[in-house]
PDB file of C-alpha atoms in Angstrom:
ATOM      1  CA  UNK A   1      -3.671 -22.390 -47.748  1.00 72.00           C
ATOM      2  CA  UNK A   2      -2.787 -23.170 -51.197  1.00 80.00           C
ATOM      3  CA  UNK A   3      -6.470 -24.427 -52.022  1.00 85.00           C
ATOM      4  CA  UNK A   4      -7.761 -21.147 -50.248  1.00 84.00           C
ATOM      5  CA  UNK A   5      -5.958 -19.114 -52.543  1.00 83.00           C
ATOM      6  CA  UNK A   6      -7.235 -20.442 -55.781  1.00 85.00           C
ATOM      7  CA  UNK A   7     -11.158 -20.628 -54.630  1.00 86.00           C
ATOM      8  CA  UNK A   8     -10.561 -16.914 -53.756  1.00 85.00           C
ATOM      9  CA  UNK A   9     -11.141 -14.991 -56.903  1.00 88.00           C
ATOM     10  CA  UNK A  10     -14.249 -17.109 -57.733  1.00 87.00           C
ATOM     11  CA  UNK A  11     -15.493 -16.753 -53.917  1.00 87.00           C
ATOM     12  CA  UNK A  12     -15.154 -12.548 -54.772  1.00 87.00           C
ATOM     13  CA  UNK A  13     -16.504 -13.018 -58.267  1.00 88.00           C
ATOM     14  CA  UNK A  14     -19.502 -14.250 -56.708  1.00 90.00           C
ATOM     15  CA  UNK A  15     -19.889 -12.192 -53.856  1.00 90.00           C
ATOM     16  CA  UNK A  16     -19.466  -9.181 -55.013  1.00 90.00           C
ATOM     17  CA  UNK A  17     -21.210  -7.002 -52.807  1.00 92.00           C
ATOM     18  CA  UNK A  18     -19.477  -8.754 -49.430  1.00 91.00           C
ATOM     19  CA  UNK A  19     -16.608  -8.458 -50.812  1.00 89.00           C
ATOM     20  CA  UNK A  20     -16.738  -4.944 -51.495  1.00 90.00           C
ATOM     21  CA  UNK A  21     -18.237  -4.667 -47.584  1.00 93.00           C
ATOM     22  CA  UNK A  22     -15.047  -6.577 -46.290  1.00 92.00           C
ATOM     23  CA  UNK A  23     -13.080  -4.015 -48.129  1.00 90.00           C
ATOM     24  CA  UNK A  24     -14.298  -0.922 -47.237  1.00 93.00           C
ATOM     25  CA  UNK A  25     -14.863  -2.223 -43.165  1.00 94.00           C
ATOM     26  CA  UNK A  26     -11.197  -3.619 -43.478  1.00 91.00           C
ATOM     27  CA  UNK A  27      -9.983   0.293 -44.647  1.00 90.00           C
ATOM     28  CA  UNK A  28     -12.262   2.045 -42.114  1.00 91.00           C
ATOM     29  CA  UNK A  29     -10.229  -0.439 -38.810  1.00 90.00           C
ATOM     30  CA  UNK A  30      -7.044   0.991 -40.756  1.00 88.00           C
ATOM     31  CA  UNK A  31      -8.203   4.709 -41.299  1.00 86.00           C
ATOM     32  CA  UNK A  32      -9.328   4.646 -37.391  1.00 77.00           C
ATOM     33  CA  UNK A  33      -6.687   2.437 -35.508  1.00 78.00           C
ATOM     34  CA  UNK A  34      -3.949   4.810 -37.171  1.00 77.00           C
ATOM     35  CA  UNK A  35      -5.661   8.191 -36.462  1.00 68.00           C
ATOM     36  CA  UNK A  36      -6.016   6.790 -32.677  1.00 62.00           C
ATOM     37  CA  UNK A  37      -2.075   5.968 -32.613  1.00 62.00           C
ATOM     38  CA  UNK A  38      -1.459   9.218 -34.221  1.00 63.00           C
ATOM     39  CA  UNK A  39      -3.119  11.381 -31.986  1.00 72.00           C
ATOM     40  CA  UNK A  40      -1.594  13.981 -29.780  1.00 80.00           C
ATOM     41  CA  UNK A  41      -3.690  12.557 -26.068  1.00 86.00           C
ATOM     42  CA  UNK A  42      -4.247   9.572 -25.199  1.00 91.00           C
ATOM     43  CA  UNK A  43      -6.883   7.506 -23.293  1.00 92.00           C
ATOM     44  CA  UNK A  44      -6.856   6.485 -20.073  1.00 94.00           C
ATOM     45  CA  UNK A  45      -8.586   3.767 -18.297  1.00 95.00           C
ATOM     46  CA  UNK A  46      -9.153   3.667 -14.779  1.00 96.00           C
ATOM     47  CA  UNK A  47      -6.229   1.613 -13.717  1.00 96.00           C
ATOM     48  CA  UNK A  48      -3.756   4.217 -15.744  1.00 95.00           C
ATOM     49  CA  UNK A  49      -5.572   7.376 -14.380  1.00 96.00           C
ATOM     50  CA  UNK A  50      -5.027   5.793 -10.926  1.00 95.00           C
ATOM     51  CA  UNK A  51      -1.618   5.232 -12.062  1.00 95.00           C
ATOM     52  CA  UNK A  52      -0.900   8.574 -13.277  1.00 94.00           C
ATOM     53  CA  UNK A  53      -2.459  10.121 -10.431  1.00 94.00           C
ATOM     54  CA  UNK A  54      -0.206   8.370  -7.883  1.00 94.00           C
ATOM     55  CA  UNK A  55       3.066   9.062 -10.196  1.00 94.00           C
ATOM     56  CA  UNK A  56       2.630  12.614 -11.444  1.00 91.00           C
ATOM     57  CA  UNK A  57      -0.553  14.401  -9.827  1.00 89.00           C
ATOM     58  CA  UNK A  58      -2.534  15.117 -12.950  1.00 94.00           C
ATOM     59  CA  UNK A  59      -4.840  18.301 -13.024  1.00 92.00           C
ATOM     60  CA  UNK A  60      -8.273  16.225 -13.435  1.00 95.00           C
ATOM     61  CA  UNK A  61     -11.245  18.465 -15.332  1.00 93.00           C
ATOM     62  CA  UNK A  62     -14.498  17.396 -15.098  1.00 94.00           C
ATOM     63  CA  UNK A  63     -16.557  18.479 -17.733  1.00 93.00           C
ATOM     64  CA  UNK A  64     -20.080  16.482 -16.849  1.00 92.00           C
ATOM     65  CA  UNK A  65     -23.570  18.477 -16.609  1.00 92.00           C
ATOM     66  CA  UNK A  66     -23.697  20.009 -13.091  1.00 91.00           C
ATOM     67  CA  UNK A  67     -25.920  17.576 -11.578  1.00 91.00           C
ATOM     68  CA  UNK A  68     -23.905  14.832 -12.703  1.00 91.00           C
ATOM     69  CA  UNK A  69     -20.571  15.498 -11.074  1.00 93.00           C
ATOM     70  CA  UNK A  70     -22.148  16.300  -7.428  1.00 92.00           C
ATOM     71  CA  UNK A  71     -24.052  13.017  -7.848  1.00 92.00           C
ATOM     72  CA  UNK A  72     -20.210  11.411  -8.000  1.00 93.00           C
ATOM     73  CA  UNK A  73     -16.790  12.279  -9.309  1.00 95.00           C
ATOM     74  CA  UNK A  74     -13.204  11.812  -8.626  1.00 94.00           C
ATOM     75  CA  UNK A  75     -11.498  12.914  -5.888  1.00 95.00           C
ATOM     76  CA  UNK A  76      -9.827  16.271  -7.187  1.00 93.00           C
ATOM     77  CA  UNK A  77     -11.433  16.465  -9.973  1.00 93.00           C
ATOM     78  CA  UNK A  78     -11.844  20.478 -11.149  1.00 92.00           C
ATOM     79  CA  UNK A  79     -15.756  21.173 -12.505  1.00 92.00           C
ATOM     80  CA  UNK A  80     -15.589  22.599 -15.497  1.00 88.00           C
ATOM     81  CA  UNK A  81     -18.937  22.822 -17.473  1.00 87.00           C
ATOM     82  CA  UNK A  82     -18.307  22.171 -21.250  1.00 83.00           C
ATOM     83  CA  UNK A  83     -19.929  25.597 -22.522  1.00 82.00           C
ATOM     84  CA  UNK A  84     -17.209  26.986 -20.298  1.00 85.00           C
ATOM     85  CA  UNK A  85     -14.109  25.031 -20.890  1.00 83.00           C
ATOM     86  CA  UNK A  86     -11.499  27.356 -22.364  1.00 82.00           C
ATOM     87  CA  UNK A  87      -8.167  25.807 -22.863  1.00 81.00           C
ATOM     88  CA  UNK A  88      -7.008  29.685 -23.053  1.00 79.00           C
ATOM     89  CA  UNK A  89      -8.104  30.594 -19.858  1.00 79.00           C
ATOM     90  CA  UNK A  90      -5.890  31.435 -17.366  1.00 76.00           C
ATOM     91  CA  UNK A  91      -6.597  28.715 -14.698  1.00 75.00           C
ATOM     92  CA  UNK A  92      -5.857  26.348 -17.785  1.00 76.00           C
ATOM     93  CA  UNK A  93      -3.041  28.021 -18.688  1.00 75.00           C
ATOM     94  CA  UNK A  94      -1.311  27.774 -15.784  1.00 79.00           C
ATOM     95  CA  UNK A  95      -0.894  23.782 -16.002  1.00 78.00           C
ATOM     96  CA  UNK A  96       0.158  23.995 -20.028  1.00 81.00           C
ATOM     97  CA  UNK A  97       3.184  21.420 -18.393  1.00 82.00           C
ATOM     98  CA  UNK A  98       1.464  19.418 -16.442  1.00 88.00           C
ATOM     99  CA  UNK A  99      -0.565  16.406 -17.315  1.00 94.00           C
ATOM    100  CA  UNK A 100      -4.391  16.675 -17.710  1.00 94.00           C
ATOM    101  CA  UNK A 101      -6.914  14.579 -17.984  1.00 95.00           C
ATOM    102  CA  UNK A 102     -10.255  15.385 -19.304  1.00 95.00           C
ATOM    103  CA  UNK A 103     -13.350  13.326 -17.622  1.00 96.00           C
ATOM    104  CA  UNK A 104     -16.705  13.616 -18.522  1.00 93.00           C
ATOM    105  CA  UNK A 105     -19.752  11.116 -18.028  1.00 90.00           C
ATOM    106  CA  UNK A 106     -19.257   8.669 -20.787  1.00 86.00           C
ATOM    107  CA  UNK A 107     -15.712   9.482 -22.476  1.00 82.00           C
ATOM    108  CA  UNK A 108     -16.777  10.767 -25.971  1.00 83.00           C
ATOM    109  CA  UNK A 109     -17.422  14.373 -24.731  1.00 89.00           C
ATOM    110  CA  UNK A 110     -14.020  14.425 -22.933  1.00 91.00           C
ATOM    111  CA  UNK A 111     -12.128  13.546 -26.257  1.00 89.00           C
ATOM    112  CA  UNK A 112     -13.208  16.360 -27.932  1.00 89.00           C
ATOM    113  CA  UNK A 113     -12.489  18.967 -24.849  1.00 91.00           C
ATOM    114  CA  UNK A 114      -8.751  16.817 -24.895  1.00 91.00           C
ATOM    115  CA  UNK A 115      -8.563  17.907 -28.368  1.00 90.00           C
ATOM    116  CA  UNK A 116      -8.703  21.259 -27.639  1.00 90.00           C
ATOM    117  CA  UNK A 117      -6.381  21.570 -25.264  1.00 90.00           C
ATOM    118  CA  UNK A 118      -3.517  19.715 -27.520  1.00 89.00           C
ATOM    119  CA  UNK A 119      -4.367  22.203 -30.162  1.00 88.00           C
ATOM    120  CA  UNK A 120      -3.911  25.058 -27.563  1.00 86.00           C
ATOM    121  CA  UNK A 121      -0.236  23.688 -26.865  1.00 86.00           C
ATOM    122  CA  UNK A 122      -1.318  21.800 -24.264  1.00 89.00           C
ATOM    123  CA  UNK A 123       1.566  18.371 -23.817  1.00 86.00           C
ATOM    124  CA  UNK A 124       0.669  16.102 -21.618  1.00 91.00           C
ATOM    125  CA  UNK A 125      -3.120  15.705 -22.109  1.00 93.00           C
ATOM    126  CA  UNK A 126      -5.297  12.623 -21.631  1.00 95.00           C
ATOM    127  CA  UNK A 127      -8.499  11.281 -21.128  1.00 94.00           C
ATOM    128  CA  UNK A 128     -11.046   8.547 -19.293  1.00 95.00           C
ATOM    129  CA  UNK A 129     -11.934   6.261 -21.180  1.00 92.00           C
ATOM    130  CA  UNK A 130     -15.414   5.102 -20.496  1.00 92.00           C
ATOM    131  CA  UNK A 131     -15.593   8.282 -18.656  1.00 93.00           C
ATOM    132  CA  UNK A 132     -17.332   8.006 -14.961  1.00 94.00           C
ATOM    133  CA  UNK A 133     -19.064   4.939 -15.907  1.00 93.00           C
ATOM    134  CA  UNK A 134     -16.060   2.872 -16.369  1.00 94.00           C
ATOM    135  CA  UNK A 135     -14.457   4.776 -13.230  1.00 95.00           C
ATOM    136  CA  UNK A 136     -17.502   3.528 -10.547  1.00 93.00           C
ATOM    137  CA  UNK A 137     -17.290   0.385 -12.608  1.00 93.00           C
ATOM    138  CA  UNK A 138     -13.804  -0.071 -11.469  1.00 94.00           C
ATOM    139  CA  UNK A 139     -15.450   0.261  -7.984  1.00 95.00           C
ATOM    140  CA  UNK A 140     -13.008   3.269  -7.496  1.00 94.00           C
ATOM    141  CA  UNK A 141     -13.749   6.333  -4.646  1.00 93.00           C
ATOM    142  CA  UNK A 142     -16.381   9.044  -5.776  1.00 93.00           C
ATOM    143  CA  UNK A 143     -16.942  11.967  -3.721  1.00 92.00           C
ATOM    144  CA  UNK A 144     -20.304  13.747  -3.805  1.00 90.00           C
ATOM    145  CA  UNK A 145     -21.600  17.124  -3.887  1.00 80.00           C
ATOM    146  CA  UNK A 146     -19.145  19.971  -4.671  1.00 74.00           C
TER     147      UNK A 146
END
């Protein structure tokens, strides 16, 4: 360790640029790890959906294009297409206290929607990590059609 620590300052001298590279990818793991532990939802995968759904009945909100979520989604889940999710509305409103979990094909599209609901004083909000994919990767039920 000792030797490591004195051929250090030469190895960045010389490598300036990777150095520099290290840094700024080291920060950017820092800057995102702590904004995803700081966050007001968290992610779900399968296994803890399947969990929460068994322990607490979770309203589920499926936010996938139209055709998607008849071709498979999860049992429960409420269709809500993304150009009309309104975490005012009243439907929404109504389960403010109870946990919900946004699920959309993938699992980026949901964490914005899961956003939106904490910043409408929403509590208890999650999403699916992986979104639909990881959840028929899990070889979990789908229904189809409505």
């Amino acid at each position: 360790m000792n030797d490591f620590l004195h051929k250090l300052p030469a190895f960045v001298g010389n490598h300036l640029a990777l150095s520099a590279l290290f840094v700024v990818l080291l920060l950017a793991l820092i800057v995102t790890q702590l904004m995803t532990l700081l966050r007001k939802f968290k992610e779900l995968t399968p296994a803890g959906l399947t969990l929460l759904m068994n322990r607490e009945n979770p309203l589920l909100v499926d936010i996938s294009p139209r055709d998607s979520f008849e071709k498979g989604h999860i049992p429960g889940a409420k269709h809500v297409l993304m150009s009309q999710f309104d975490p005012e509305s009243k439907d929404l409103a109504k389960a403010r206290d109870l946990p919900v979990v946004v699920i959309c094909r993938s699992g980026q599209t949901a964490q914005g929607a899961a956003q939106r609901l904490v910043k409408a004083g929403f509590q208890k909000v999650f999403y699916l990590g992986g979104g639909m994919g990881a959840w028929t990767q899990a070889q979990l039920p789908v229904v189809k059609g409505k």
